[in-house]
Amino acid sequence: MENNFITGQRALERLLADVKNGTVSHAYILEGPRGIGKRTAADIFARAVHCTGAEKPCGLCPACKMHRAGTHPDILRVEPEENGSVKIEAVRQAADELYMRPKLAERKILIINGADGMTGAAQNALLKSFEEPPSYGTVVLLSENIQNLLPTIRSRGIKLLMEPFTADGIKAFVEAEYPEMREKSGFVANYSGGNVGRAIELCEDGEFFELRNSLIDAAIGLAGSKSGILAAAEVFGVGQRKVDAEYRQTCFDILLSWLGDAVMLKQGGRIVNTDREDGLRAFAAKITASGALAALEDVEETVRGLNASMKYDIWIMNMLIKCWRDIHGYSSRS
Ligand SMILES: [Zn+2]
């Protein structure tokens, strides 16, 4: 590992090593499933290519700052349409622009996201950039399955297979990119489950952390008097006309991670909510291992059983009452 910016992602390490060694190629193809971090790796690579600092990307030089602001003129992007297709006009235009000399840096980078969505014609429009690239141009294709690319394209790029980022890798990434999230970096790394795109979403989503605070308070409240049930119901949106499905799912996910952590603490396993460990320990001290497990199962059953035809409020109240009983050791389970 040459660069300590991020660890645990060999494709990205290779790209950064090429920058460091001055052996940047004219064409790369990053392959891996959705959400694995292809885009993030390509962005970090582009930033490293343009960076004028010592350790690339340094995050501090003018080029790095322009990248962060999205204003660097020597990076070109093609994004897929909503239906996943990549427009041939967009590819043509970007390929033409690639031939114009870079404005600030020595190298221009063209990133084509969702390259699988290029028709044969669109790929042919790109082929020239692959076959006779300008000395100052690099094309990076992001693909979920390179079998969707023409053999002529496939054979000309350096193929790098993306693996999931490790939790430590995401933690390092979050700390480098979002210094204000340093305290929460361990939680973000665990909660995103190796999905760096998800980690970025979390870092940029203040509302998520507000909701998380409310839900953790609600979960702690369930270990107290019965009024905790109503307080938790309010956070879940019980009594509101319509509760957004995504909001609902986020509530479940947070509650599951909290209750799962309580079980883990009892069993000496790894916890997700590392930044809230003190509160978690206080919560876990009030309940038994079997109580925590039963409450966890109550929530899981509700998530599985819930569907559009059911009355949401009743399900949530039912779940919270069961949780309260289980947490207090009056288990309804047998
Ligand atoms: Zn820099």
Short mmCIF file of C-alpha atoms and ligand atoms in Angstrom, two decimals:
data_model
loop_
_atom_site.label_atom_id
_atom_site.label_comp_id
_atom_site.label_asym_id
_atom_site.label_seq_id
_atom_site.Cartn_x
_atom_site.Cartn_y
_atom_site.Cartn_z
CA MET A 1 0.00 0.00 0.00
CA GLU A 2 1.64 3.19 -1.20
CA ASN A 3 -1.08 5.64 -0.35
CA ASN A 4 -2.71 5.80 3.03
CA PHE A 5 -5.71 7.76 1.80
CA ILE A 6 -7.83 4.63 1.78
CA THR A 7 -7.27 0.95 2.29
CA GLY A 8 -8.83 -2.35 1.40
CA GLN A 9 -9.79 -1.62 -2.20
CA ARG A 10 -7.21 -3.07 -4.56
CA ALA A 11 -8.66 -1.53 -7.73
CA LEU A 12 -8.36 1.94 -6.26
CA GLU A 13 -4.92 1.19 -4.85
CA ARG A 14 -3.81 0.19 -8.35
CA LEU A 15 -5.20 3.43 -9.83
CA LEU A 16 -3.46 5.54 -7.20
CA ALA A 17 -0.23 3.60 -7.72
CA ASP A 18 -0.39 4.40 -11.45
CA VAL A 19 -0.70 8.09 -10.59
CA LYS A 20 2.19 7.90 -8.20
CA ASN A 21 4.41 6.02 -10.64
CA GLY A 22 3.50 8.23 -13.60
CA THR A 23 2.08 5.25 -15.48
CA VAL A 24 -1.52 6.38 -15.91
CA SER A 25 -3.13 4.47 -18.77
CA HIS A 26 -5.45 5.84 -21.46
CA ALA A 27 -8.31 3.53 -20.63
CA TYR A 28 -9.59 1.77 -17.55
CA ILE A 29 -12.68 -0.32 -17.01
CA LEU A 30 -13.90 -0.67 -13.43
CA GLU A 31 -16.25 -3.58 -13.02
CA GLY A 32 -18.41 -4.37 -10.02
CA PRO A 33 -22.01 -4.41 -8.77
CA ARG A 34 -24.05 -1.30 -8.12
CA GLY A 35 -23.12 0.56 -4.94
CA ILE A 36 -19.71 -1.02 -4.57
CA GLY A 37 -17.90 2.27 -5.08
CA LYS A 38 -16.91 2.41 -8.75
CA ARG A 39 -17.84 6.05 -9.02
CA THR A 40 -16.09 6.98 -5.82
CA ALA A 41 -12.93 5.16 -6.92
CA ALA A 42 -13.02 6.92 -10.31
CA ASP A 43 -13.53 10.30 -8.63
CA ILE A 44 -10.65 9.77 -6.22
CA PHE A 45 -8.47 8.65 -9.13
CA ALA A 46 -9.36 11.74 -11.19
CA ARG A 47 -8.60 13.94 -8.22
CA ALA A 48 -5.25 12.22 -7.69
CA VAL A 49 -4.35 12.73 -11.38
CA HIS A 50 -5.03 16.46 -11.11
CA CYS A 51 -3.70 16.98 -7.59
CA THR A 52 -0.59 19.15 -7.21
CA GLY A 53 0.05 18.17 -3.59
CA ALA A 54 2.62 15.68 -2.37
CA GLU A 55 0.32 12.88 -1.25
CA LYS A 56 -2.27 12.55 -3.99
CA PRO A 57 -5.10 13.35 -3.60
CA CYS A 58 -4.12 15.80 -0.88
CA GLY A 59 -7.54 17.40 -0.50
CA LEU A 60 -5.96 20.82 0.05
CA CYS A 61 -4.47 22.03 -3.24
CA PRO A 62 -6.54 24.20 -5.63
CA ALA A 63 -7.18 21.23 -7.94
CA CYS A 64 -8.49 19.08 -5.09
CA LYS A 65 -10.72 21.93 -3.94
CA MET A 66 -12.10 22.40 -7.45
CA HIS A 67 -12.86 18.71 -7.61
CA ARG A 68 -14.72 18.85 -4.36
CA ALA A 69 -16.72 21.82 -5.58
CA GLY A 70 -17.36 20.07 -8.89
CA THR A 71 -15.72 22.85 -10.90
CA HIS A 72 -12.53 21.28 -12.28
CA PRO A 73 -12.64 21.82 -16.05
CA ASP A 74 -10.57 18.77 -16.98
CA ILE A 75 -12.98 16.11 -15.83
CA LEU A 76 -15.77 15.06 -18.16
CA ARG A 77 -18.67 12.90 -17.13
CA VAL A 78 -21.31 10.96 -18.96
CA GLU A 79 -24.20 9.74 -16.85
CA PRO A 80 -26.91 7.25 -17.85
CA GLU A 81 -30.51 8.30 -18.38
CA GLU A 82 -33.11 7.26 -15.84
CA ASN A 83 -33.85 4.09 -17.78
CA GLY A 84 -30.16 3.15 -17.67
CA SER A 85 -29.35 3.90 -21.30
CA VAL A 86 -26.42 6.13 -22.20
CA LYS A 87 -27.18 8.55 -25.01
CA ILE A 88 -24.97 8.28 -28.05
CA GLU A 89 -24.96 12.09 -28.42
CA ALA A 90 -23.58 12.42 -24.90
CA VAL A 91 -20.83 9.91 -25.67
CA ARG A 92 -19.97 11.65 -28.97
CA GLN A 93 -19.81 15.05 -27.35
CA ALA A 94 -17.64 13.85 -24.47
CA ALA A 95 -15.34 11.95 -26.84
CA ASP A 96 -14.92 15.13 -28.93
CA GLU A 97 -14.19 17.21 -25.85
CA LEU A 98 -11.59 14.71 -24.75
CA TYR A 99 -9.55 15.67 -27.84
CA MET A 100 -9.40 19.32 -26.85
CA ARG A 101 -6.36 20.11 -24.75
CA PRO A 102 -6.87 20.21 -20.98
CA LYS A 103 -7.38 23.66 -19.51
CA LEU A 104 -5.60 23.42 -16.17
CA ALA A 105 -4.09 20.01 -15.70
CA GLU A 106 -1.85 17.89 -17.89
CA ARG A 107 -4.48 15.23 -18.33
CA LYS A 108 -8.17 15.12 -19.03
CA ILE A 109 -10.31 12.40 -17.50
CA LEU A 110 -13.56 11.16 -19.02
CA ILE A 111 -15.71 9.03 -16.71
CA ILE A 112 -18.60 7.12 -18.25
CA ASN A 113 -20.94 5.92 -15.54
CA GLY A 114 -23.26 3.00 -16.32
CA ALA A 115 -21.19 2.12 -19.39
CA ASP A 116 -23.26 -1.06 -19.80
CA GLY A 117 -26.09 1.18 -20.99
CA MET A 118 -24.20 2.23 -24.12
CA THR A 119 -25.64 0.78 -27.31
CA GLY A 120 -23.26 -0.79 -29.80
CA ALA A 121 -23.38 2.47 -31.77
CA ALA A 122 -22.53 4.50 -28.68
CA GLN A 123 -19.62 2.20 -27.92
CA ASN A 124 -18.41 2.57 -31.48
CA ALA A 125 -18.56 6.34 -31.04
CA LEU A 126 -16.23 5.91 -28.11
CA LEU A 127 -13.94 3.44 -29.81
CA LYS A 128 -11.74 6.10 -31.39
CA SER A 129 -10.91 7.47 -27.93
CA PHE A 130 -9.94 3.97 -26.94
CA GLU A 131 -7.93 3.15 -30.07
CA GLU A 132 -6.18 6.45 -30.74
CA PRO A 133 -6.47 8.38 -27.51
CA PRO A 134 -4.90 11.82 -27.25
CA SER A 135 -1.72 11.68 -25.18
CA TYR A 136 -3.45 13.80 -22.52
CA GLY A 137 -6.69 11.81 -22.27
CA THR A 138 -7.84 8.98 -20.02
CA VAL A 139 -11.23 7.27 -20.28
CA VAL A 140 -12.66 5.43 -17.29
CA LEU A 141 -15.66 3.17 -17.91
CA LEU A 142 -17.77 2.04 -14.96
CA SER A 143 -19.50 -1.24 -15.68
CA GLU A 144 -21.58 -3.70 -13.72
CA ASN A 145 -20.75 -6.46 -16.19
CA ILE A 146 -18.08 -5.98 -18.83
CA GLN A 147 -19.72 -8.66 -20.96
CA ASN A 148 -22.10 -5.87 -21.97
CA LEU A 149 -19.20 -4.06 -23.63
CA LEU A 150 -18.00 -4.75 -27.17
CA PRO A 151 -14.91 -6.98 -27.33
CA THR A 152 -13.03 -4.15 -29.05
CA ILE A 153 -13.70 -1.89 -26.05
CA ARG A 154 -13.12 -4.62 -23.50
CA SER A 155 -9.76 -5.62 -24.90
CA ARG A 156 -8.32 -2.10 -24.91
CA GLY A 157 -8.87 -0.95 -21.35
CA ILE A 158 -7.13 -2.04 -18.18
CA LYS A 159 -9.79 -4.05 -16.38
CA LEU A 160 -10.01 -3.67 -12.64
CA LEU A 161 -12.46 -5.68 -10.57
CA MET A 162 -13.96 -3.78 -7.68
CA GLU A 163 -14.30 -5.52 -4.34
CA PRO A 164 -16.27 -4.14 -1.43
CA PHE A 165 -14.44 -1.57 0.62
CA THR A 166 -13.55 -2.92 4.04
CA ALA A 167 -15.12 -1.26 7.08
CA ASP A 168 -11.69 0.20 7.90
CA GLY A 169 -11.37 1.48 4.34
CA ILE A 170 -14.71 3.28 4.52
CA LYS A 171 -13.80 4.67 7.93
CA ALA A 172 -10.55 6.09 6.52
CA PHE A 173 -12.42 7.47 3.52
CA VAL A 174 -15.06 9.17 5.68
CA GLU A 175 -12.42 10.71 7.92
CA ALA A 176 -10.50 12.05 4.91
CA GLU A 177 -13.54 13.33 3.02
CA TYR A 178 -15.84 14.39 5.84
CA PRO A 179 -13.66 15.57 8.74
CA GLU A 180 -16.81 16.77 10.53
CA MET A 181 -17.97 13.14 10.65
CA ARG A 182 -14.84 11.84 12.35
CA GLU A 183 -16.70 10.87 15.52
CA LYS A 184 -19.32 8.97 13.53
CA SER A 185 -16.95 7.41 10.99
CA GLY A 186 -16.98 3.99 12.66
CA PHE A 187 -20.77 3.94 12.72
CA VAL A 188 -21.01 5.04 9.07
CA ALA A 189 -18.54 2.33 8.04
CA ASN A 190 -20.47 -0.39 9.88
CA TYR A 191 -23.95 0.78 8.96
CA SER A 192 -23.17 1.12 5.24
CA GLY A 193 -22.01 -2.50 5.10
CA GLY A 194 -19.12 -1.96 2.67
CA ASN A 195 -21.22 0.15 0.31
CA VAL A 196 -19.27 3.37 -0.12
CA GLY A 197 -22.10 5.05 -2.04
CA ARG A 198 -24.34 4.46 0.95
CA ALA A 199 -21.63 5.81 3.27
CA ILE A 200 -21.48 9.04 1.25
CA GLU A 201 -25.27 9.38 1.35
CA LEU A 202 -25.19 8.98 5.12
CA CYS A 203 -22.44 11.59 5.54
CA GLU A 204 -24.42 14.10 3.52
CA ASP A 205 -27.76 13.38 5.16
CA GLY A 206 -28.19 15.46 8.30
CA GLU A 207 -31.83 14.41 8.56
CA PHE A 208 -30.78 10.80 8.91
CA PHE A 209 -28.74 11.60 12.00
CA GLU A 210 -31.57 13.63 13.51
CA LEU A 211 -33.94 10.74 12.97
CA ARG A 212 -31.37 8.35 14.36
CA ASN A 213 -31.05 10.41 17.54
CA SER A 214 -34.83 10.43 17.96
CA LEU A 215 -35.08 6.69 17.41
CA ILE A 216 -32.26 5.88 19.80
CA ASP A 217 -33.98 8.05 22.42
CA ALA A 218 -37.21 6.18 21.66
CA ALA A 219 -35.51 2.79 21.99
CA ILE A 220 -33.99 3.83 25.30
CA GLY A 221 -37.45 5.03 26.33
CA LEU A 222 -38.84 1.57 25.72
CA ALA A 223 -36.72 0.36 28.61
CA GLY A 224 -38.56 2.86 30.85
CA SER A 225 -42.22 3.46 31.68
CA LYS A 226 -45.10 2.68 29.32
CA SER A 227 -45.16 6.26 28.05
CA GLY A 228 -42.06 5.23 26.09
CA ILE A 229 -44.34 3.30 23.75
CA LEU A 230 -46.21 6.45 22.74
CA ALA A 231 -43.02 8.45 22.35
CA ALA A 232 -41.60 5.76 20.05
CA ALA A 233 -44.88 5.60 18.11
CA GLU A 234 -44.61 9.30 17.44
CA VAL A 235 -41.13 8.91 15.94
CA PHE A 236 -42.46 6.14 13.70
CA GLY A 237 -45.11 8.57 12.45
CA VAL A 238 -48.10 6.79 13.98
CA GLY A 239 -51.16 8.99 13.66
CA GLN A 240 -49.85 10.84 10.63
CA ARG A 241 -51.83 10.52 7.45
CA LYS A 242 -49.07 9.07 5.35
CA VAL A 243 -45.69 7.73 6.31
CA ASP A 244 -43.17 7.63 3.50
CA ALA A 245 -41.91 4.07 2.80
CA GLU A 246 -38.28 5.16 2.85
CA TYR A 247 -38.71 6.94 6.18
CA ARG A 248 -40.40 3.87 7.59
CA GLN A 249 -37.60 1.60 6.39
CA THR A 250 -34.97 3.91 7.88
CA CYS A 251 -36.78 3.77 11.24
CA PHE A 252 -36.79 -0.02 11.14
CA ASP A 253 -33.13 -0.21 10.11
CA ILE A 254 -32.01 2.08 12.91
CA LEU A 255 -34.10 0.28 15.53
CA LEU A 256 -32.85 -3.10 14.31
CA SER A 257 -29.24 -1.98 14.46
CA TRP A 258 -29.75 -0.68 18.02
CA LEU A 259 -31.47 -3.80 19.31
CA GLY A 260 -28.98 -5.97 17.42
CA ASP A 261 -26.18 -4.08 19.17
CA ALA A 262 -27.79 -4.71 22.57
CA VAL A 263 -27.75 -8.43 21.76
CA MET A 264 -24.14 -8.15 20.56
CA LEU A 265 -23.04 -6.39 23.73
CA LYS A 266 -24.48 -9.24 25.77
CA GLN A 267 -22.63 -11.74 23.62
CA GLY A 268 -19.38 -9.82 23.25
CA GLY A 269 -19.71 -9.29 19.48
CA ARG A 270 -18.98 -6.28 17.29
CA ILE A 271 -21.42 -3.39 17.52
CA VAL A 272 -22.55 -1.02 14.77
CA ASN A 273 -23.38 2.11 16.80
CA THR A 274 -19.84 2.66 18.04
CA ASP A 275 -20.36 6.41 18.57
CA ARG A 276 -23.22 5.74 20.99
CA GLU A 277 -21.57 3.00 22.97
CA ASP A 278 -22.17 4.58 26.39
CA GLY A 279 -25.91 4.93 25.81
CA LEU A 280 -26.00 1.45 24.40
CA ARG A 281 -24.30 0.00 27.47
CA ALA A 282 -26.77 1.79 29.75
CA PHE A 283 -29.67 0.45 27.67
CA ALA A 284 -28.30 -3.09 27.57
CA ALA A 285 -27.75 -3.06 31.33
CA LYS A 286 -31.52 -2.72 31.79
CA ILE A 287 -32.46 -5.77 29.77
CA THR A 288 -31.61 -9.45 29.59
CA ALA A 289 -30.05 -11.07 26.53
CA SER A 290 -33.25 -12.98 25.83
CA GLY A 291 -35.31 -9.81 26.24
CA ALA A 292 -33.13 -7.98 23.73
CA LEU A 293 -33.33 -10.88 21.30
CA ALA A 294 -37.12 -11.13 21.65
CA ALA A 295 -37.51 -7.40 20.97
CA LEU A 296 -35.25 -7.71 17.93
CA GLU A 297 -37.45 -10.53 16.64
CA ASP A 298 -40.59 -8.44 17.22
CA VAL A 299 -39.24 -5.76 14.89
CA GLU A 300 -38.02 -8.26 12.30
CA GLU A 301 -41.43 -9.95 12.25
CA THR A 302 -43.14 -6.61 11.75
CA VAL A 303 -40.83 -5.69 8.87
CA ARG A 304 -41.54 -9.03 7.22
CA GLY A 305 -45.28 -8.88 7.82
CA LEU A 306 -45.95 -5.29 6.85
CA ASN A 307 -47.46 -4.62 3.45
CA ALA A 308 -49.42 -1.89 1.78
CA SER A 309 -52.82 -3.34 2.57
CA MET A 310 -52.28 -3.31 6.33
CA LYS A 311 -52.98 -0.59 8.76
CA TYR A 312 -49.55 0.78 9.52
CA ASP A 313 -50.46 2.40 12.84
CA ILE A 314 -51.82 -0.83 14.29
CA TRP A 315 -48.78 -2.81 13.25
CA ILE A 316 -46.37 -0.32 14.74
CA MET A 317 -48.30 -0.03 18.02
CA ASN A 318 -48.47 -3.79 18.23
CA MET A 319 -44.73 -4.06 17.60
CA LEU A 320 -43.84 -1.41 20.17
CA ILE A 321 -46.05 -2.94 22.86
CA LYS A 322 -44.44 -6.33 22.24
CA CYS A 323 -40.99 -4.75 22.36
CA TRP A 324 -41.80 -2.99 25.62
CA ARG A 325 -43.05 -6.22 27.17
CA ASP A 326 -40.03 -8.18 25.98
CA ILE A 327 -37.58 -5.53 27.14
CA HIS A 328 -39.27 -5.58 30.55
CA GLY A 329 -39.16 -9.35 30.73
CA TYR A 330 -42.90 -10.01 30.31
CA SER A 331 -42.24 -11.93 27.18
CA SER A 332 -45.23 -12.80 25.08
CA ARG A 333 -43.02 -15.27 23.28
CA SER A 334 -42.91 -18.90 24.21
ZN ZN B 1 -4.44 17.98 -4.06
#
